[in-house]
Amino acid sequence: MKIVFVSAAALYNEHGEILLAKRPEGKAMAGLWEFPGGKIEPGETPEHALVRELQEELAIMVSESDLMPITFVSHAYESFHLFMPLYQVKKWMGAPRPTEGQELAWVTPQNLHSYPAPDADIPLFDVLASR
């Protein structure tokens, strides 16, 4: 089975809310809410990939030194296995804006489960809600 390596961010605003992005139509798992981030390219560290993805997806600048590892998920989907570290991000430059047609929502940790999400993200919601 193919293994897909992805880095994701739990971006926290000043109110303690976490940013979720809704996958746009035309993409796999369209309509589901997920953490911003993306695939780790060959030769990239998870941190470098996340900094790149946040710039591409949200037009924000994040320093690798501001990424704090929280947890990870390892999840078997039908056609691939996903491995995804999740980083806490509380500091960035710029205002997050959707650059790839996605919808954004700031959500309290306790309300994360109100948003339909990919199966791999659900255990991460549990971790964030209990912090």
GROMACS .gro file of C-alpha atoms in nm:
model
  131
    1MET     CA    1   0.000   0.000   0.000
    2LYS     CA    2   0.124   0.347  -0.087
    3ILE     CA    3   0.223   0.565   0.212
    4VAL     CA    4   0.146   0.937   0.185
    5PHE     CA    5   0.337   1.174   0.413
    6VAL     CA    6   0.162   1.501   0.496
    7SER     CA    7   0.230   1.785   0.744
    8ALA     CA    8  -0.058   1.978   0.901
    9ALA     CA    9  -0.101   2.285   1.120
   10ALA     CA   10  -0.333   2.373   1.402
   11LEU     CA   11  -0.323   2.752   1.362
   12TYR     CA   12  -0.448   2.919   1.679
   13ASN     CA   13  -0.578   3.276   1.675
   14GLU     CA   14  -0.580   3.515   1.972
   15HIS     CA   15  -0.917   3.370   2.087
   16GLY     CA   16  -0.784   3.012   2.104
   17GLU     CA   17  -0.976   2.911   1.790
   18ILE     CA   18  -0.823   2.675   1.534
   19LEU     CA   19  -0.834   2.730   1.158
   20LEU     CA   20  -0.999   2.462   0.945
   21ALA     CA   21  -1.014   2.458   0.565
   22LYS     CA   22  -1.293   2.298   0.361
   23ARG     CA   23  -1.169   2.089   0.070
   24PRO     CA   24  -1.303   2.245  -0.253
   25GLU     CA   25  -1.510   2.069  -0.516
   26GLY     CA   26  -1.302   1.866  -0.760
   27LYS     CA   27  -1.053   1.745  -0.497
   28ALA     CA   28  -1.053   1.412  -0.318
   29MET     CA   29  -1.270   1.427  -0.006
   30ALA     CA   30  -1.433   1.751  -0.127
   31GLY     CA   31  -1.657   1.918   0.129
   32LEU     CA   32  -1.469   1.784   0.429
   33TRP     CA   33  -1.291   2.013   0.677
   34GLU     CA   34  -0.923   1.963   0.752
   35PHE     CA   35  -0.616   2.128   0.898
   36PRO     CA   36  -0.414   2.341   0.655
   37GLY     CA   37  -0.104   2.168   0.522
   38GLY     CA   38  -0.011   1.924   0.254
   39LYS     CA   39   0.213   1.660   0.107
   40ILE     CA   40   0.579   1.638   0.200
   41GLU     CA   41   0.780   1.644  -0.122
   42PRO     CA   42   1.089   1.422  -0.168
   43GLY     CA   43   1.386   1.577   0.013
   44GLU     CA   44   1.168   1.803   0.232
   45THR     CA   45   1.144   1.791   0.607
   46PRO     CA   46   0.790   1.792   0.751
   47GLU     CA   47   0.856   2.143   0.884
   48HIS     CA   48   0.978   2.281   0.552
   49ALA     CA   49   0.680   2.126   0.373
   50LEU     CA   50   0.439   2.285   0.619
   51VAL     CA   51   0.595   2.631   0.586
   52ARG     CA   52   0.570   2.599   0.205
   53GLU     CA   53   0.212   2.469   0.213
   54LEU     CA   54   0.091   2.744   0.449
   55GLN     CA   55   0.236   3.005   0.216
   56GLU     CA   56   0.075   2.841  -0.089
   57GLU     CA   57  -0.267   2.767   0.069
   58LEU     CA   58  -0.315   3.063   0.303
   59ALA     CA   59  -0.064   3.328   0.186
   60ILE     CA   60   0.097   3.344   0.532
   61MET     CA   61   0.462   3.329   0.630
   62VAL     CA   62   0.557   3.095   0.913
   63SER     CA   63   0.902   3.032   1.054
   64GLU     CA   64   1.003   2.671   1.114
   65SER     CA   65   1.107   2.776   1.466
   66ASP     CA   66   0.740   2.867   1.538
   67LEU     CA   67   0.615   2.515   1.461
   68MET     CA   68   0.554   2.316   1.779
   69PRO     CA   69   0.485   1.943   1.735
   70ILE     CA   70   0.163   1.832   1.905
   71THR     CA   71   0.094   1.477   1.787
   72PHE     CA   72   0.061   1.267   1.473
   73VAL     CA   73  -0.184   1.034   1.305
   74SER     CA   74  -0.124   0.715   1.110
   75HIS     CA   75  -0.438   0.612   0.924
   76ALA     CA   76  -0.517   0.347   0.662
   77TYR     CA   77  -0.753   0.464   0.391
   78GLU     CA   78  -0.874   0.220   0.127
   79SER     CA   79  -0.610   0.307  -0.135
   80PHE     CA   80  -0.325   0.457   0.071
   81HIS     CA   81  -0.187   0.494   0.421
   82LEU     CA   82  -0.156   0.847   0.560
   83PHE     CA   83   0.111   0.957   0.808
   84MET     CA   84   0.062   1.314   0.930
   85PRO     CA   85   0.238   1.509   1.205
   86LEU     CA   86   0.034   1.798   1.347
   87TYR     CA   87   0.207   2.118   1.456
   88GLN     CA   88   0.074   2.401   1.670
   89VAL     CA   89   0.122   2.745   1.513
   90LYS     CA   90   0.044   3.061   1.708
   91LYS     CA   91   0.265   3.307   1.523
   92TRP     CA   92   0.271   3.400   1.152
   93MET     CA   93   0.292   3.699   0.924
   94GLY     CA   94  -0.006   3.799   0.711
   95ALA     CA   95  -0.376   3.729   0.737
   96PRO     CA   96  -0.482   3.378   0.634
   97ARG     CA   97  -0.681   3.389   0.314
   98PRO     CA   98  -0.796   3.101   0.093
   99THR     CA   99  -0.582   3.090  -0.221
  100GLU     CA  100  -0.700   2.753  -0.357
  101GLY     CA  101  -1.077   2.794  -0.354
  102GLN     CA  102  -1.119   2.653  -0.005
  103GLU     CA  103  -1.352   2.791   0.261
  104LEU     CA  104  -1.197   2.878   0.599
  105ALA     CA  105  -1.345   2.866   0.950
  106TRP     CA  106  -1.208   2.954   1.294
  107VAL     CA  107  -1.338   2.689   1.534
  108THR     CA  108  -1.308   2.642   1.910
  109PRO     CA  109  -1.134   2.315   2.000
  110GLN     CA  110  -1.456   2.189   2.162
  111ASN     CA  111  -1.652   2.244   1.837
  112LEU     CA  112  -1.411   2.073   1.596
  113HIS     CA  113  -1.633   1.763   1.582
  114SER     CA  114  -1.917   1.978   1.444
  115TYR     CA  115  -1.729   1.990   1.112
  116PRO     CA  116  -1.732   1.680   0.891
  117ALA     CA  117  -1.369   1.578   0.840
  118PRO     CA  118  -1.154   1.306   0.685
  119ASP     CA  119  -1.127   0.999   0.907
  120ALA     CA  120  -0.759   1.068   0.981
  121ASP     CA  121  -0.838   1.409   1.130
  122ILE     CA  122  -1.094   1.287   1.387
  123PRO     CA  123  -0.838   1.159   1.641
  124LEU     CA  124  -0.655   1.492   1.610
  125PHE     CA  125  -0.978   1.675   1.696
  126ASP     CA  126  -0.994   1.465   2.013
  127VAL     CA  127  -0.637   1.557   2.110
  128LEU     CA  128  -0.695   1.931   2.055
  129ALA     CA  129  -1.026   1.932   2.242
  130SER     CA  130  -0.861   1.775   2.546
  131ARG     CA  131  -0.570   2.023   2.567
   0.00000   0.00000   0.00000
